[in-house]
XYZ file of C-alpha atoms in Angstrom:
353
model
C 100.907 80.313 128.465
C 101.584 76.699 126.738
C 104.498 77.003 124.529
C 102.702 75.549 121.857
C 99.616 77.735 122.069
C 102.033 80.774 122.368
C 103.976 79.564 118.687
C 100.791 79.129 117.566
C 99.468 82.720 117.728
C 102.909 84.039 116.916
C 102.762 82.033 113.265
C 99.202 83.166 112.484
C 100.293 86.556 112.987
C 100.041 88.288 109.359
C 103.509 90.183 110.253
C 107.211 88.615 109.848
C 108.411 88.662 113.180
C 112.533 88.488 114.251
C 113.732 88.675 117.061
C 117.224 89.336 117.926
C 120.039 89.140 120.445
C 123.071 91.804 121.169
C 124.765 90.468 118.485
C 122.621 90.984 115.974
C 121.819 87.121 115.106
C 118.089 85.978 114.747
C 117.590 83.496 117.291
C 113.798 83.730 116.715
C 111.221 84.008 114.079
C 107.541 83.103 112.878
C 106.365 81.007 109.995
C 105.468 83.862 107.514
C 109.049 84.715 107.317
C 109.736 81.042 105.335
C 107.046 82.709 102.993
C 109.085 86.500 103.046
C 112.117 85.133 102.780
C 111.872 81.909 100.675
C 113.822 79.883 103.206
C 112.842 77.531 106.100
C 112.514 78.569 109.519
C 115.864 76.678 110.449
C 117.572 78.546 107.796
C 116.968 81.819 109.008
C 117.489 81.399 112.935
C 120.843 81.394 113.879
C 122.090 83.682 111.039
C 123.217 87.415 111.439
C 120.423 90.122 110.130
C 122.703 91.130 107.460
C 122.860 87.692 105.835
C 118.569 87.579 105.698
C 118.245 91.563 105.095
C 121.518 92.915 103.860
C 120.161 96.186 104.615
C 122.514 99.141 106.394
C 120.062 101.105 107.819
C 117.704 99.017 109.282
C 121.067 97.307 111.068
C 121.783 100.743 112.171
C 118.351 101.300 113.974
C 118.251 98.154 115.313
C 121.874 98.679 117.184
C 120.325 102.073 118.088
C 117.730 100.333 119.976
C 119.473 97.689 121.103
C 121.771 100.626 123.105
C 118.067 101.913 124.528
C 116.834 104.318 122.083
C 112.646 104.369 121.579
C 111.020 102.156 118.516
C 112.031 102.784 114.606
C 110.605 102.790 111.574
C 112.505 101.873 108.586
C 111.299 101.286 104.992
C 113.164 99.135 102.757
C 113.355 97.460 99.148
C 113.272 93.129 99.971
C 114.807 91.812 96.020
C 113.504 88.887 95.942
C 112.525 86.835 93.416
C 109.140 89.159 93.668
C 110.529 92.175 95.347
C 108.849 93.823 98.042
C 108.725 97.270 99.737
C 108.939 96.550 103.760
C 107.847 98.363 106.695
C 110.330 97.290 109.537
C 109.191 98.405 112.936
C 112.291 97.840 115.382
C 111.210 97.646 119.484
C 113.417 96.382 121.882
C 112.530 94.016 124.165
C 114.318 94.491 127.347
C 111.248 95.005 129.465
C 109.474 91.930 127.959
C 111.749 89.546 128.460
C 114.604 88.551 131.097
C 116.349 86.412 128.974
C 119.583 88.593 128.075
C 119.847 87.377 124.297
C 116.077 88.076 123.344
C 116.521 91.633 123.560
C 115.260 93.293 120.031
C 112.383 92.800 118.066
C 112.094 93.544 114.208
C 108.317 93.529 112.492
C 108.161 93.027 109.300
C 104.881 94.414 106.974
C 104.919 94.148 103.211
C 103.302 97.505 102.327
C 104.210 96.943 98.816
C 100.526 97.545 97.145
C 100.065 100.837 99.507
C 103.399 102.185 98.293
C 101.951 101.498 94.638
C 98.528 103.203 95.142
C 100.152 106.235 96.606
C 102.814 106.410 93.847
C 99.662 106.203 91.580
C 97.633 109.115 93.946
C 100.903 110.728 93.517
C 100.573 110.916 89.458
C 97.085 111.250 89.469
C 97.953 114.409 91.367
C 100.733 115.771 89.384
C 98.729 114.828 85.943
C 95.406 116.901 88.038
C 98.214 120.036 88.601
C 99.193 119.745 84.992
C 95.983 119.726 83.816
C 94.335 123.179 85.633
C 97.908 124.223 84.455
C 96.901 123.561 80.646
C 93.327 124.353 81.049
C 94.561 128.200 82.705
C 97.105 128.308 79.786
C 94.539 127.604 77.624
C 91.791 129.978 78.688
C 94.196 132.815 79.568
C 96.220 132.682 76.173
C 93.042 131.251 74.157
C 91.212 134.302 74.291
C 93.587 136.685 73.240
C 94.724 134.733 70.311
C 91.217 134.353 69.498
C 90.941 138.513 69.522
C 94.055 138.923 67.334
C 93.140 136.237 65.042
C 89.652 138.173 64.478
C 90.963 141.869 63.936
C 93.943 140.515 62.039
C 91.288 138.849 59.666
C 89.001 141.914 59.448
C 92.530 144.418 58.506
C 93.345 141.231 56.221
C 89.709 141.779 54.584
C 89.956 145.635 54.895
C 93.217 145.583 52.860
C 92.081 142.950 50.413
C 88.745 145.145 49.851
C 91.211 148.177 48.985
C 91.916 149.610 45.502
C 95.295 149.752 46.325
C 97.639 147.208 45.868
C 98.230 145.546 49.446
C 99.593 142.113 48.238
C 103.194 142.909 50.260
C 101.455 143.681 53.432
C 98.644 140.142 53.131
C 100.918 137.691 52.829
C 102.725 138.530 56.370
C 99.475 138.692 57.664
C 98.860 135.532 56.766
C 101.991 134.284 57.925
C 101.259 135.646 61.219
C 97.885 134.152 61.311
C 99.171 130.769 60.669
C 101.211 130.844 63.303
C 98.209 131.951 65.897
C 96.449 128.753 64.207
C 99.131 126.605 65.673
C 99.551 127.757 69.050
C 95.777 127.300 69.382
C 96.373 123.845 68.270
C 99.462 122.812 70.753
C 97.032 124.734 73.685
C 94.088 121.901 72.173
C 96.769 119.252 72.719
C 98.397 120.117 75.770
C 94.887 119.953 77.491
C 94.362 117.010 75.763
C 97.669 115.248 76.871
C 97.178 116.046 80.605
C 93.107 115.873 80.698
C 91.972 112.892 83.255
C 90.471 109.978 81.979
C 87.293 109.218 82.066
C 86.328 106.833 85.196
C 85.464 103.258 84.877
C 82.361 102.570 86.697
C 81.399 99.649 88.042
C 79.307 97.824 90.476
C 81.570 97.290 93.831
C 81.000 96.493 97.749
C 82.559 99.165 99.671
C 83.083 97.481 102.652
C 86.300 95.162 101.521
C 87.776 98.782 99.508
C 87.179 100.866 103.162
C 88.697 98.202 105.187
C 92.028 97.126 103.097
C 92.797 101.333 102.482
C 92.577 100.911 106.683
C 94.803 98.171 106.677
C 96.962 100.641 105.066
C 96.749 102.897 107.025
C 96.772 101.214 110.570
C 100.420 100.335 110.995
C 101.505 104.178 110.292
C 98.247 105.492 112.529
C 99.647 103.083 115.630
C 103.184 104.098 115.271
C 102.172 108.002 115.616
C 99.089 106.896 118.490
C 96.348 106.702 116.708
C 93.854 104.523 117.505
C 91.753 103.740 114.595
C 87.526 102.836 114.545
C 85.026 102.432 111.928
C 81.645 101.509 111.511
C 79.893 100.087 108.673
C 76.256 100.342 107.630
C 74.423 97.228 107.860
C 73.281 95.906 104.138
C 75.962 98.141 102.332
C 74.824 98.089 98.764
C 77.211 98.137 95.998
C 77.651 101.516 94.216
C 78.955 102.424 90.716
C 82.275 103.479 91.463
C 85.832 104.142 89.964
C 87.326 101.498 91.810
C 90.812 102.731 91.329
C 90.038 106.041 91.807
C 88.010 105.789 94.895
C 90.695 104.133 96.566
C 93.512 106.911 95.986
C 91.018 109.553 96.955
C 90.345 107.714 100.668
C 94.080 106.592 100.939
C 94.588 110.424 100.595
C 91.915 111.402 103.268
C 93.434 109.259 105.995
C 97.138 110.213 105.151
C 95.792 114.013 105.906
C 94.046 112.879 109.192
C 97.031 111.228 110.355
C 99.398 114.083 109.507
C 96.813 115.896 111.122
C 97.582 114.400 114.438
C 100.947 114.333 115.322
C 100.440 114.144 118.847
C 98.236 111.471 118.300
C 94.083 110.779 118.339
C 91.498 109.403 117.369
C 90.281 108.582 113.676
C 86.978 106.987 112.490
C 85.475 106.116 109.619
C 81.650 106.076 109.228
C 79.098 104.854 106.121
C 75.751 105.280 106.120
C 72.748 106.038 103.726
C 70.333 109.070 103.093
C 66.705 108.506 103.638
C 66.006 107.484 99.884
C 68.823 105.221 100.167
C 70.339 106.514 96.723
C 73.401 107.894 98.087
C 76.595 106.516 100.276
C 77.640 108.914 102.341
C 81.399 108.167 104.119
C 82.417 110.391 107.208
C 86.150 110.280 107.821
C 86.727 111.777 111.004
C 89.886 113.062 112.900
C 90.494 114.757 116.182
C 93.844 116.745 114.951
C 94.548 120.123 114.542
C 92.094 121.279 112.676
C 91.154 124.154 110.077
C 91.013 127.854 110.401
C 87.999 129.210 108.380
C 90.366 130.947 106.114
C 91.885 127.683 105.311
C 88.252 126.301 104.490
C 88.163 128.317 102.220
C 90.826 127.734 100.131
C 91.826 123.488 100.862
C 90.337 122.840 97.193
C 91.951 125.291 95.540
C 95.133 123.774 93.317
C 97.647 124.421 95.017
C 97.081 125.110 98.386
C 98.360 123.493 101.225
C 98.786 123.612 105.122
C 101.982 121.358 105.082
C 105.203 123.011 104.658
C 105.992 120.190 101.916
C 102.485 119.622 100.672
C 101.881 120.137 97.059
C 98.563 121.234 97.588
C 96.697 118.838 94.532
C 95.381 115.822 97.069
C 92.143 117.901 97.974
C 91.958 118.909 94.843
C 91.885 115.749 93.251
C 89.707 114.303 95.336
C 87.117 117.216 94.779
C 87.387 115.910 91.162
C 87.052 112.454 91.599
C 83.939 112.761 93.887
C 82.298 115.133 90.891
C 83.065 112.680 88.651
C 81.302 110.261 90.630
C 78.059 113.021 90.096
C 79.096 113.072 94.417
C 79.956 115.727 96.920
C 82.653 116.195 99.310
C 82.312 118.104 102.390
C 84.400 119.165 105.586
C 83.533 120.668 109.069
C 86.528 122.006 110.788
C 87.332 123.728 114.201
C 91.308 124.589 114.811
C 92.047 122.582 118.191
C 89.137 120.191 117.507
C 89.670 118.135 114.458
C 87.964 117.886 110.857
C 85.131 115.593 109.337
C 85.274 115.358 105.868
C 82.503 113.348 103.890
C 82.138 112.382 100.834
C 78.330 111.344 99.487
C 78.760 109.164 96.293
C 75.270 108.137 94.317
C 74.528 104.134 94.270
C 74.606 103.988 90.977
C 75.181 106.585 87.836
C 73.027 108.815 85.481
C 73.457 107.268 81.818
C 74.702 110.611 80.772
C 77.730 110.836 83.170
């Protein structure tokens, strides 16, 4: 291939791209690096890695594969002017290329917006625990208080009704009512404090929300062999969505289908519409491990999880989001065979949601 036609791909590329020799010293790289790095090409080739990424580990990986070990992954902080959360994928290039200096290959992807949705999906989560962890405070402790604040009210009435003189024995009661007053108040503002907000619908095409949560996605799906597909109704109207919202709940869907597959698979994402063409109904689809029907069962309940580390609130809050969207989320499951999950979402909203 011309030389020229060869830089040319390489620098349209949407991924820095370094390439180093034994010693560690980039004798390579494309044009979106100028952009990464706020230098010139000529600036950066010819210098050590440390002195354009003065990061340890990814050094560390790099000499690792330099010596023959398999590709790594490293994620690391760029501080920049505008600092940036990298995804550095580290290959070596020994089979590619004879030359004896081009032997290591570093790819660079800014994944700084995915690492700030999740980190939002992540409090969106915790804020969903706290909440059902109010609301079952509330309900469990709410009713009892309500019964003693009742009967101490009718012994308060009972006493005050007497001929005797109870006045010693009222005002404790009162005291003690007082107090049942405020923890029924700190219950009404705990739930309160860790209730969801209400969504902020709007009018928005799915198509560019479906395919950058892939982009995403893609980079981790290819490093555990996933090969990704979609397919995208034809005419996609726009529906009144949570834009924000929709987004964590998918970005948390395809994290759980590629976790799902650690061997690898396949993973496909489908829209279509029902026959009155009032609904959007999106099929994510994986061919991992799948679900026993005991675990069915209980993947929307708080607190649940199949992962040793999960914290079991992502299915949960996406259950919510959906039925905030007046939607429904679904999943077919076979252990061995993979999962669909779908979520149907209305076109547009009822006035009174």
């Amino acid at each position: 291939m011309n030389e020229k036609i060869y830089k040319n791909i390489i620098d349209s590329l949407p991924y820095a791209f370094l390439v180093l020799d034994k010693n560690f010293r980039i004798i390579k790289c494309n044009r979106i690096c100028q952009t990464l790095f706020s230098r010139p090409q000529e600036e950066i080739e010819g210098k050590d890695l440390s002195e354009i990424i003065p990061h340890k580990e990814l050094r560390t990986q790099a000499d690792l594969v330099l010596k023959g070990s398999n590709t790594k992954l490293v994620e690391l902080n760029l501080e920049t002017e505008n600092p940036k959360i990298l995804r550095a994928t580290v290959t070596s290039l020994n089979n590619l290329e004879k030359n004896e200096n081009a032997l290591c290959l570093i790819t660079l992807e800014d994944i700084s917006e995915r690492a700030r949705l999740e980190s939002q999906l992540l409090q969106s989560e915790k804020l969903a625990g706290m909440g059902l962890l109010a609301s079952t405070i509330a309900h469990e402790l709410g009713n009892p208080l309500s019964i003693m604040n009742s009967t101490l009210q009718y012994i308060q009435k009972v006493l005050m009704d007497s001929e005797k003189d109870n006045s010693e024995i009222i005002t404790p009661f009162e005291t003690i009512m007082d107090s049942i007053r405020q923890m029924h108040d700190l219950l009404r503002i705990l739930s309160g404090f860790t209730g969801s907000q209400r969504p902020r619908f709007e009018f928005t095409d799915l198509r560019p929300v479906l395919s950058q949560m892939l982009t995403f996605i893609h980079k981790e799906a290819e490093i555990h062999n996933i090969s990704v597909s979609y397919q995208f109704v034809e005419n996609m109207p726009e529906c009144e969505i949570d834009v924000r919202e929709i987004k964590q709940l998918l970005l948390n869907l395809l994290k759980n289908a590629i976790e799902a597959m650690p061997q690898g698979g396949l993973l496909n994402v489908k829209t279509y519409l029902n026959e009155g063409k009032d609904s959007m109904f999106i099929e994510i689809s994986d061919t991992g491990q799948g679900l026993t029907e005991s675990e069915l069962r209980s993947i929307f309940r708080p607190f649940y999880s199949t992962k040793p580390s999960g914290t079991g609130l992502g299915l949960p809050f996406c259950r919510r989001v959906v039925e905030e969207h007046g939607g429904e989320i679904n999943v077919e499951s076979k252990p061995g065979k993979g999962s669909v999950f779908t979520i149907i979402l209305p076109i547009s909203q009822e006035e009174d949601i």
